[in-house]
Coordinates of C-alpha atoms in Angstrom, one line a residue:
M1 CA 0.0 0.0 0.0
Q2 CA 1.2 3.5 -0.8
L3 CA 0.9 6.9 0.9
E4 CA 0.9 10.3 -0.6
G5 CA 2.2 13.5 1.0
A6 CA 5.3 14.6 2.8
A7 CA 3.4 14.6 6.2
F8 CA 3.0 10.8 6.0
S9 CA 6.6 9.7 6.4
L10 CA 5.6 6.3 7.7
R11 CA 9.1 4.7 7.6
T12 CA 10.6 7.6 9.7
R13 CA 7.7 7.4 12.2
Q14 CA 7.9 3.6 12.6
L15 CA 11.7 3.8 12.9
A16 CA 11.3 6.3 15.8
A17 CA 8.7 4.0 17.5
V18 CA 11.0 0.9 17.1
S19 CA 14.0 2.9 18.4
R20 CA 12.0 4.1 21.4
M21 CA 11.0 0.5 22.2
L22 CA 14.6 -0.7 21.9
N23 CA 15.6 2.1 24.2
L24 CA 13.0 0.9 26.8
D25 CA 10.5 3.6 25.9
R26 CA 13.0 6.5 26.0
D27 CA 13.4 8.9 23.1
E28 CA 16.5 8.2 21.0
D29 CA 17.9 11.7 21.6
D30 CA 17.7 11.1 25.4
S31 CA 19.7 7.9 25.1
R32 CA 22.4 9.5 23.0
S33 CA 22.9 12.5 25.4
A34 CA 23.7 10.2 28.3
W35 CA 24.6 6.6 27.6
H36 CA 23.2 4.5 30.3
D37 CA 21.3 1.8 28.4
P38 CA 22.1 -1.7 29.5
W39 CA 23.2 -4.3 26.9
K40 CA 20.2 -6.3 26.1
V41 CA 19.0 -9.4 24.1
L42 CA 16.3 -8.9 21.5
V43 CA 13.9 -11.9 21.1
Y44 CA 11.3 -11.8 18.4
D45 CA 9.1 -14.0 16.3
A46 CA 9.3 -14.3 12.5
F47 CA 6.7 -11.7 11.9
C48 CA 8.3 -9.0 14.1
R49 CA 11.7 -9.9 12.7
D50 CA 10.3 -8.9 9.3
V51 CA 9.0 -5.6 10.8
I52 CA 12.5 -4.7 12.1
S53 CA 14.7 -5.9 9.2
P54 CA 13.8 -3.2 6.7
L55 CA 14.5 -0.5 9.3
L56 CA 17.6 -1.5 11.2
K57 CA 20.8 -3.4 10.3
V58 CA 22.9 -5.3 12.7
G59 CA 25.1 -2.3 13.4
D60 CA 22.1 -0.2 14.1
L61 CA 20.9 -2.7 16.7
R62 CA 24.3 -2.6 18.3
K63 CA 24.1 1.2 18.6
R64 CA 20.9 0.7 20.5
G65 CA 22.5 -1.7 23.0
V66 CA 21.3 -5.0 21.4
T67 CA 24.1 -7.6 21.6
L68 CA 22.1 -10.6 20.4
H69 CA 18.9 -10.9 18.4
L70 CA 17.3 -14.4 18.4
L71 CA 14.0 -16.0 17.3
L72 CA 11.6 -16.9 20.0
D73 CA 11.2 -20.5 18.8
S74 CA 14.9 -21.1 18.6
D75 CA 17.0 -23.0 21.2
R76 CA 18.5 -20.2 23.4
E77 CA 21.1 -20.5 26.1
Q78 CA 20.7 -18.9 29.5
I79 CA 22.2 -15.4 29.9
A80 CA 21.2 -14.7 33.5
D81 CA 22.9 -11.3 33.9
V82 CA 21.4 -9.5 30.8
P83 CA 17.9 -8.1 30.3
A84 CA 15.8 -9.3 27.4
L85 CA 13.4 -7.3 25.2
Y86 CA 10.7 -9.4 23.6
F87 CA 8.9 -8.2 20.5
V88 CA 6.3 -10.7 19.4
R89 CA 2.7 -11.1 18.3
P90 CA 0.1 -11.8 21.0
T91 CA -0.6 -15.5 20.4
A92 CA -1.1 -18.3 22.9
A93 CA 2.0 -20.2 21.7
N94 CA 4.2 -17.1 22.2
A95 CA 2.7 -16.5 25.6
R96 CA 3.5 -20.1 26.6
R97 CA 7.1 -19.8 25.4
I98 CA 7.6 -16.5 27.2
A99 CA 6.3 -18.0 30.4
A100 CA 8.7 -21.0 30.0
D101 CA 11.6 -18.6 29.4
C102 CA 10.7 -16.7 32.5
A103 CA 10.3 -19.9 34.6
G104 CA 13.7 -21.0 33.4
A105 CA 15.3 -17.6 34.4
L106 CA 16.9 -17.3 30.9
Y107 CA 17.5 -13.6 31.4
E108 CA 17.8 -11.1 34.2
S109 CA 14.5 -9.3 33.4
F110 CA 11.8 -9.4 30.7
H111 CA 10.5 -6.4 28.8
L112 CA 7.5 -7.7 26.8
N113 CA 6.3 -5.8 23.8
F114 CA 3.3 -7.2 21.8
T115 CA 2.1 -6.0 18.4
P116 CA -0.8 -5.5 18.1
S117 CA -2.1 -5.1 21.7
I118 CA -2.4 -8.2 23.8
P119 CA -6.1 -9.2 24.5
R120 CA -7.1 -9.2 28.1
P121 CA -7.8 -13.0 28.3
L122 CA -4.3 -13.8 26.9
L123 CA -2.7 -11.3 29.3
E124 CA -4.5 -13.0 32.2
S125 CA -3.3 -16.4 30.9
L126 CA 0.3 -15.2 30.8
A127 CA 0.0 -13.8 34.3
S128 CA -1.4 -17.2 35.6
Q129 CA 1.5 -19.1 33.9
T130 CA 4.1 -16.8 35.5
L131 CA 2.4 -17.1 38.8
E132 CA 2.6 -20.9 38.6
G133 CA 6.3 -20.7 37.7
D134 CA 6.9 -18.2 40.6
C135 CA 8.6 -15.8 38.2
V136 CA 6.4 -12.8 38.1
S137 CA 9.1 -10.6 39.6
H138 CA 11.3 -11.2 36.5
I139 CA 8.8 -9.3 34.2
S140 CA 9.7 -5.6 34.2
R141 CA 7.0 -4.3 31.9
V142 CA 4.3 -5.3 29.4
V143 CA 3.8 -2.8 26.6
D144 CA 1.2 -2.7 23.7
Q145 CA 2.9 -1.7 20.4
Y146 CA 1.1 -0.9 17.1
L147 CA 3.8 -1.9 14.6
S148 CA 2.1 -4.7 12.6
F149 CA 3.4 -3.7 9.2
A150 CA 6.7 -3.4 7.3
S151 CA 7.8 0.0 6.1
L152 CA 9.6 -0.5 2.8
T153 CA 10.0 3.2 1.8
E154 CA 8.7 6.4 3.2
D155 CA 5.4 6.0 1.4
L156 CA 5.1 2.3 0.9
F157 CA 4.3 -0.4 3.4
S158 CA 3.2 -4.1 3.5
L159 CA 0.9 -5.8 6.0
Q160 CA 2.9 -9.1 5.4
L161 CA -0.2 -11.0 4.5
P162 CA 0.7 -12.9 1.3
R163 CA -2.4 -15.1 1.4
A164 CA -4.9 -12.4 2.1
Y165 CA -6.0 -11.8 -1.5
P166 CA -6.6 -15.4 -2.4
T167 CA -8.4 -16.1 0.9
L168 CA -10.7 -13.1 0.5
T169 CA -11.6 -13.8 -3.2
S170 CA -11.6 -17.6 -3.4
P171 CA -15.1 -19.3 -3.4
A172 CA -13.5 -22.2 -1.5
S173 CA -12.6 -20.0 1.5
K174 CA -14.5 -20.7 4.7
D175 CA -16.3 -17.9 6.5
S176 CA -14.0 -18.3 9.5
E177 CA -10.9 -17.9 7.3
I178 CA -12.3 -14.8 5.7
E179 CA -13.2 -13.2 9.0
A180 CA -9.8 -14.0 10.4
T181 CA -8.1 -12.4 7.3
V182 CA -10.3 -9.3 7.5
D183 CA -9.4 -8.9 11.2
E184 CA -5.7 -9.2 10.4
V185 CA -6.0 -6.5 7.6
V186 CA -8.0 -4.2 10.0
S187 CA -5.3 -4.7 12.7
G188 CA -2.5 -3.9 10.3
L189 CA -4.2 -0.7 9.0
F190 CA -5.0 0.4 12.5
S191 CA -1.3 0.0 13.4
V192 CA -0.4 2.2 10.4
L193 CA -2.9 4.9 11.5
V194 CA -1.7 4.9 15.1
T195 CA 1.9 5.2 13.9
L196 CA 1.0 8.2 11.7
G197 CA -1.2 9.6 14.5
V198 CA -4.2 10.3 12.3
V199 CA -7.9 9.4 12.2
P200 CA -8.8 9.4 8.5
I201 CA -12.1 9.8 6.6
L202 CA -13.0 6.4 5.2
R203 CA -14.2 5.9 1.7
Y204 CA -14.7 2.4 0.2
S205 CA -16.4 0.4 -2.5
R206 CA -19.7 -0.9 -1.1
R207 CA -19.2 -4.6 -1.8
G208 CA -16.7 -7.3 -1.3
P209 CA -13.7 -7.4 1.1
A210 CA -13.1 -3.6 0.9
Q211 CA -16.4 -3.0 2.6
S212 CA -15.8 -5.6 5.3
V213 CA -12.3 -4.1 6.1
A214 CA -13.6 -0.5 6.1
E215 CA -16.5 -1.3 8.4
G216 CA -14.2 -3.2 10.8
L217 CA -11.7 -0.4 10.8
G218 CA -14.4 2.2 11.4
R219 CA -15.6 0.2 14.4
R220 CA -12.1 -0.1 15.8
L221 CA -11.4 3.6 15.4
H222 CA -14.6 4.7 17.1
A223 CA -14.1 2.3 20.0
Q224 CA -10.5 3.5 20.4
L225 CA -11.5 7.2 20.3
R226 CA -14.0 6.6 23.0
S227 CA -11.7 4.7 25.3
H228 CA -8.2 6.1 24.6
A229 CA -8.1 9.0 22.1
T230 CA -4.6 10.0 23.1
L231 CA -3.3 6.9 21.3
F232 CA -3.4 9.0 18.1
G233 CA -1.3 11.8 19.6
G234 CA -4.0 13.8 21.5
G235 CA -5.6 16.1 19.0
A236 CA -5.8 13.8 16.0
S237 CA -9.5 13.1 16.4
T238 CA -10.5 16.7 16.7
G239 CA -8.3 18.2 13.9
L240 CA -10.0 20.2 11.2
Q241 CA -8.0 18.5 8.5
R242 CA -8.2 14.7 8.3
P243 CA -6.6 12.6 5.6
L244 CA -8.7 10.5 3.2
L245 CA -8.3 6.7 3.3
L246 CA -9.6 5.0 0.2
L247 CA -10.2 1.3 0.3
V248 CA -10.9 -0.6 -2.9
D249 CA -10.6 -4.2 -4.0
R250 CA -7.5 -5.3 -5.9
A251 CA -9.7 -6.3 -8.8
E252 CA -10.8 -2.6 -9.2
D253 CA -7.3 -1.2 -9.2
L254 CA -7.1 -0.6 -12.9
S255 CA -4.0 1.5 -12.7
V256 CA -1.8 -1.6 -12.1
M257 CA -3.0 -3.0 -15.5
L258 CA -2.4 0.3 -17.3
Q259 CA 0.8 1.6 -15.8
H260 CA 3.9 0.0 -14.5
G261 CA 6.6 1.6 -12.4
W262 CA 9.7 2.4 -14.5
S263 CA 12.3 1.8 -11.7
Y264 CA 15.0 -0.7 -10.8
C265 CA 13.0 -1.5 -7.7
A266 CA 9.9 -2.6 -9.8
L267 CA 12.2 -4.5 -12.1
C268 CA 13.9 -6.4 -9.3
H269 CA 10.5 -7.2 -7.7
D270 CA 9.1 -8.6 -10.9
L271 CA 12.2 -10.6 -12.1
L272 CA 14.1 -11.5 -9.0
G273 CA 11.5 -11.9 -6.3
M274 CA 12.5 -9.0 -4.0
R275 CA 11.0 -9.3 -0.5
L276 CA 11.4 -6.7 2.3
N277 CA 13.9 -4.7 0.2
R278 CA 16.1 -7.8 -0.1
L279 CA 17.1 -10.0 -3.0
T280 CA 18.3 -13.6 -2.8
V281 CA 20.3 -14.6 -5.8
N282 CA 21.3 -18.2 -6.1
E283 CA 24.7 -18.8 -7.8
P284 CA 24.6 -21.5 -10.6

Protein backbone atom coordinates (compact mmCIF):
# COMPACT_ATOMS: atom_id res chain seq x y z
CA MET A 1 0.00 0.00 0.00
CA GLN A 2 1.20 3.49 -0.81
CA LEU A 3 0.88 6.85 0.90
CA GLU A 4 0.94 10.34 -0.61
CA GLY A 5 2.21 13.54 0.97
CA ALA A 6 5.32 14.59 2.84
CA ALA A 7 3.45 14.59 6.15
CA PHE A 8 3.01 10.81 5.99
CA SER A 9 6.62 9.72 6.38
CA LEU A 10 5.61 6.32 7.69
CA ARG A 11 9.06 4.73 7.64
CA THR A 12 10.55 7.56 9.72
CA ARG A 13 7.73 7.36 12.24
CA GLN A 14 7.94 3.59 12.56
CA LEU A 15 11.72 3.75 12.94
CA ALA A 16 11.26 6.25 15.78
CA ALA A 17 8.72 3.96 17.45
CA VAL A 18 10.97 0.90 17.13
CA SER A 19 13.99 2.85 18.42
CA ARG A 20 11.95 4.05 21.41
CA MET A 21 10.97 0.46 22.16
CA LEU A 22 14.59 -0.73 21.93
CA ASN A 23 15.62 2.13 24.23
CA LEU A 24 13.03 0.92 26.78
CA ASP A 25 10.53 3.65 25.91
CA ARG A 26 13.04 6.51 26.05
CA ASP A 27 13.44 8.85 23.12
CA GLU A 28 16.50 8.20 21.01
CA ASP A 29 17.88 11.69 21.64
CA ASP A 30 17.74 11.12 25.40
CA SER A 31 19.73 7.89 25.15
CA ARG A 32 22.39 9.53 23.00
CA SER A 33 22.90 12.46 25.35
CA ALA A 34 23.65 10.22 28.33
CA TRP A 35 24.64 6.64 27.62
CA HIS A 36 23.18 4.50 30.32
CA ASP A 37 21.34 1.80 28.38
CA PRO A 38 22.15 -1.73 29.49
CA TRP A 39 23.24 -4.26 26.92
CA LYS A 40 20.21 -6.33 26.09
CA VAL A 41 19.02 -9.37 24.14
CA LEU A 42 16.29 -8.92 21.53
CA VAL A 43 13.92 -11.88 21.15
CA TYR A 44 11.33 -11.76 18.37
CA ASP A 45 9.11 -14.03 16.34
CA ALA A 46 9.32 -14.33 12.55
CA PHE A 47 6.66 -11.68 11.91
CA CYS A 48 8.31 -9.05 14.12
CA ARG A 49 11.72 -9.89 12.68
CA ASP A 50 10.33 -8.87 9.29
CA VAL A 51 9.05 -5.63 10.83
CA ILE A 52 12.51 -4.67 12.09
CA SER A 53 14.72 -5.94 9.24
CA PRO A 54 13.81 -3.22 6.67
CA LEU A 55 14.45 -0.53 9.31
CA LEU A 56 17.61 -1.53 11.17
CA LYS A 57 20.78 -3.39 10.28
CA VAL A 58 22.90 -5.33 12.73
CA GLY A 59 25.13 -2.31 13.36
CA ASP A 60 22.07 -0.15 14.08
CA LEU A 61 20.89 -2.68 16.66
CA ARG A 62 24.32 -2.63 18.32
CA LYS A 63 24.15 1.16 18.61
CA ARG A 64 20.89 0.70 20.50
CA GLY A 65 22.45 -1.73 22.97
CA VAL A 66 21.28 -4.99 21.37
CA THR A 67 24.06 -7.57 21.57
CA LEU A 68 22.05 -10.59 20.41
CA HIS A 69 18.89 -10.93 18.36
CA LEU A 70 17.25 -14.35 18.45
CA LEU A 71 14.05 -16.00 17.28
CA LEU A 72 11.58 -16.89 20.00
CA ASP A 73 11.20 -20.48 18.79
CA SER A 74 14.94 -21.14 18.56
CA ASP A 75 16.99 -22.96 21.19
CA ARG A 76 18.48 -20.24 23.37
CA GLU A 77 21.07 -20.48 26.13
CA GLN A 78 20.68 -18.86 29.52
CA ILE A 79 22.22 -15.39 29.92
CA ALA A 80 21.21 -14.68 33.48
CA ASP A 81 22.86 -11.26 33.88
CA VAL A 82 21.39 -9.54 30.78
CA PRO A 83 17.87 -8.12 30.34
CA ALA A 84 15.77 -9.32 27.41
CA LEU A 85 13.41 -7.32 25.24
CA TYR A 86 10.68 -9.42 23.62
CA PHE A 87 8.93 -8.19 20.49
CA VAL A 88 6.27 -10.71 19.44
CA ARG A 89 2.70 -11.14 18.30
CA PRO A 90 0.09 -11.83 21.02
CA THR A 91 -0.56 -15.52 20.43
CA ALA A 92 -1.13 -18.34 22.91
CA ALA A 93 1.98 -20.18 21.68
CA ASN A 94 4.17 -17.10 22.16
CA ALA A 95 2.74 -16.51 25.63
CA ARG A 96 3.54 -20.09 26.64
CA ARG A 97 7.11 -19.78 25.37
CA ILE A 98 7.61 -16.48 27.22
CA ALA A 99 6.30 -18.04 30.44
CA ALA A 100 8.67 -20.99 29.98
CA ASP A 101 11.63 -18.63 29.43
CA CYS A 102 10.65 -16.70 32.53
CA ALA A 103 10.29 -19.85 34.62
CA GLY A 104 13.71 -21.00 33.42
CA ALA A 105 15.26 -17.63 34.35
CA LEU A 106 16.91 -17.32 30.94
CA TYR A 107 17.47 -13.60 31.42
CA GLU A 108 17.81 -11.08 34.21
CA SER A 109 14.54 -9.30 33.41
CA PHE A 110 11.85 -9.43 30.73
CA HIS A 111 10.51 -6.40 28.82
CA LEU A 112 7.51 -7.68 26.84
CA ASN A 113 6.27 -5.83 23.75
CA PHE A 114 3.27 -7.16 21.85
CA THR A 115 2.08 -6.01 18.42
CA PRO A 116 -0.79 -5.46 18.13
CA SER A 117 -2.09 -5.07 21.69
CA ILE A 118 -2.41 -8.23 23.76
CA PRO A 119 -6.05 -9.20 24.50
CA ARG A 120 -7.14 -9.23 28.12
CA PRO A 121 -7.78 -13.02 28.31
CA LEU A 122 -4.31 -13.78 26.91
CA LEU A 123 -2.70 -11.31 29.32
CA GLU A 124 -4.49 -13.02 32.24
CA SER A 125 -3.33 -16.41 30.94
CA LEU A 126 0.27 -15.18 30.79
CA ALA A 127 -0.04 -13.82 34.33
CA SER A 128 -1.37 -17.16 35.56
CA GLN A 129 1.47 -19.08 33.93
CA THR A 130 4.12 -16.82 35.45
CA LEU A 131 2.44 -17.12 38.84
CA GLU A 132 2.59 -20.90 38.60
CA GLY A 133 6.26 -20.68 37.71
CA ASP A 134 6.93 -18.23 40.57
CA CYS A 135 8.63 -15.80 38.18
CA VAL A 136 6.36 -12.76 38.05
CA SER A 137 9.09 -10.60 39.56
CA HIS A 138 11.26 -11.17 36.48
CA ILE A 139 8.79 -9.33 34.21
CA SER A 140 9.67 -5.64 34.24
CA ARG A 141 6.98 -4.34 31.88
CA VAL A 142 4.30 -5.29 29.35
CA VAL A 143 3.75 -2.77 26.56
CA ASP A 144 1.25 -2.68 23.69
CA GLN A 145 2.87 -1.69 20.41
CA TYR A 146 1.12 -0.93 17.12
CA LEU A 147 3.76 -1.92 14.58
CA SER A 148 2.08 -4.74 12.63
CA PHE A 149 3.40 -3.72 9.21
CA ALA A 150 6.69 -3.44 7.35
CA SER A 151 7.79 -0.02 6.05
CA LEU A 152 9.62 -0.54 2.77
CA THR A 153 10.00 3.15 1.84
CA GLU A 154 8.70 6.43 3.24
CA ASP A 155 5.39 6.03 1.41
CA LEU A 156 5.10 2.27 0.86
CA PHE A 157 4.30 -0.44 3.40
CA SER A 158 3.25 -4.07 3.52
CA LEU A 159 0.93 -5.82 5.98
CA GLN A 160 2.88 -9.06 5.41
CA LEU A 161 -0.23 -11.03 4.52
CA PRO A 162 0.72 -12.89 1.31
CA ARG A 163 -2.36 -15.12 1.42
CA ALA A 164 -4.88 -12.36 2.08
CA TYR A 165 -6.02 -11.79 -1.50
CA PRO A 166 -6.64 -15.44 -2.44
CA THR A 167 -8.35 -16.06 0.90
CA LEU A 168 -10.70 -13.09 0.49
CA THR A 169 -11.57 -13.82 -3.15
CA SER A 170 -11.61 -17.62 -3.38
CA PRO A 171 -15.07 -19.26 -3.38
CA ALA A 172 -13.53 -22.18 -1.47
CA SER A 173 -12.58 -20.02 1.52
CA LYS A 174 -14.51 -20.68 4.71
CA ASP A 175 -16.31 -17.88 6.54
CA SER A 176 -14.00 -18.28 9.53
CA GLU A 177 -10.93 -17.89 7.30
CA ILE A 178 -12.34 -14.78 5.65
CA GLU A 179 -13.23 -13.20 9.02
CA ALA A 180 -9.76 -13.96 10.40
CA THR A 181 -8.09 -12.42 7.35
CA VAL A 182 -10.29 -9.31 7.52
CA ASP A 183 -9.38 -8.94 11.21
CA GLU A 184 -5.67 -9.16 10.35
CA VAL A 185 -6.00 -6.49 7.64
CA VAL A 186 -7.95 -4.24 10.02
CA SER A 187 -5.33 -4.71 12.73
CA GLY A 188 -2.51 -3.87 10.33
CA LEU A 189 -4.20 -0.73 8.99
CA PHE A 190 -5.01 0.35 12.54
CA SER A 191 -1.31 0.04 13.42
CA VAL A 192 -0.44 2.24 10.43
CA LEU A 193 -2.91 4.92 11.53
CA VAL A 194 -1.66 4.85 15.13
CA THR A 195 1.94 5.21 13.93
CA LEU A 196 0.97 8.17 11.74
CA GLY A 197 -1.18 9.64 14.53
CA VAL A 198 -4.17 10.28 12.28
CA VAL A 199 -7.87 9.38 12.20
CA PRO A 200 -8.83 9.38 8.50
CA ILE A 201 -12.08 9.79 6.64
CA LEU A 202 -12.96 6.37 5.20
CA ARG A 203 -14.19 5.88 1.65
CA TYR A 204 -14.66 2.42 0.20
CA SER A 205 -16.42 0.40 -2.48
CA ARG A 206 -19.70 -0.88 -1.09
CA ARG A 207 -19.21 -4.56 -1.78
CA GLY A 208 -16.70 -7.28 -1.27
CA PRO A 209 -13.70 -7.38 1.08
CA ALA A 210 -13.12 -3.62 0.92
CA GLN A 211 -16.44 -2.95 2.64
CA SER A 212 -15.77 -5.57 5.33
CA VAL A 213 -12.33 -4.10 6.05
CA ALA A 214 -13.62 -0.52 6.09
CA GLU A 215 -16.51 -1.33 8.43
CA GLY A 216 -14.22 -3.24 10.80
CA LEU A 217 -11.65 -0.44 10.77
CA GLY A 218 -14.37 2.15 11.41
CA ARG A 219 -15.64 0.25 14.44
CA ARG A 220 -12.10 -0.13 15.76
CA LEU A 221 -11.39 3.59 15.38
CA HIS A 222 -14.62 4.66 17.08
CA ALA A 223 -14.08 2.27 19.98
CA GLN A 224 -10.50 3.47 20.45
CA LEU A 225 -11.46 7.15 20.31
CA ARG A 226 -14.04 6.60 23.05
CA SER A 227 -11.66 4.74 25.34
CA HIS A 228 -8.17 6.05 24.58
CA ALA A 229 -8.10 8.97 22.12
CA THR A 230 -4.56 9.99 23.13
CA LEU A 231 -3.27 6.91 21.33
CA PHE A 232 -3.40 8.98 18.13
CA GLY A 233 -1.34 11.82 19.57
CA GLY A 234 -3.98 13.76 21.45
CA GLY A 235 -5.62 16.12 19.00
CA ALA A 236 -5.77 13.82 16.00
CA SER A 237 -9.47 13.09 16.45
CA THR A 238 -10.47 16.74 16.66
CA GLY A 239 -8.29 18.16 13.91
CA LEU A 240 -9.99 20.22 11.21
CA GLN A 241 -8.00 18.48 8.49
CA ARG A 242 -8.20 14.71 8.29
CA PRO A 243 -6.63 12.57 5.57
CA LEU A 244 -8.71 10.46 3.22
CA LEU A 245 -8.25 6.68 3.31
CA LEU A 246 -9.59 5.03 0.15
CA LEU A 247 -10.17 1.28 0.32
CA VAL A 248 -10.89 -0.59 -2.92
CA ASP A 249 -10.64 -4.21 -3.98
CA ARG A 250 -7.53 -5.25 -5.88
CA ALA A 251 -9.74 -6.27 -8.82
CA GLU A 252 -10.85 -2.64 -9.17
CA ASP A 253 -7.31 -1.20 -9.15
CA LEU A 254 -7.10 -0.62 -12.89
CA SER A 255 -3.96 1.53 -12.68
CA VAL A 256 -1.83 -1.61 -12.14
CA MET A 257 -3.01 -2.96 -15.50
CA LEU A 258 -2.43 0.31 -17.35
CA GLN A 259 0.77 1.64 -15.81
CA HIS A 260 3.92 -0.02 -14.49
CA GLY A 261 6.61 1.65 -12.44
CA TRP A 262 9.74 2.43 -14.47
CA SER A 263 12.29 1.83 -11.73
CA TYR A 264 14.95 -0.69 -10.81
CA CYS A 265 12.96 -1.52 -7.69
CA ALA A 266 9.93 -2.62 -9.75
CA LEU A 267 12.21 -4.54 -12.13
CA CYS A 268 13.90 -6.44 -9.30
CA HIS A 269 10.55 -7.18 -7.68
CA ASP A 270 9.13 -8.64 -10.89
CA LEU A 271 12.15 -10.62 -12.09
CA LEU A 272 14.12 -11.54 -8.97
CA GLY A 273 11.46 -11.88 -6.28
CA MET A 274 12.46 -9.03 -3.97
CA ARG A 275 11.03 -9.28 -0.46
CA LEU A 276 11.38 -6.72 2.34
CA ASN A 277 13.88 -4.73 0.23
CA ARG A 278 16.15 -7.76 -0.07
CA LEU A 279 17.13 -10.00 -2.96
CA THR A 280 18.32 -13.58 -2.77
CA VAL A 281 20.33 -14.59 -5.83
CA ASN A 282 21.33 -18.23 -6.14
CA GLU A 283 24.65 -18.83 -7.85
CA PRO A 284 24.65 -21.49 -10.57
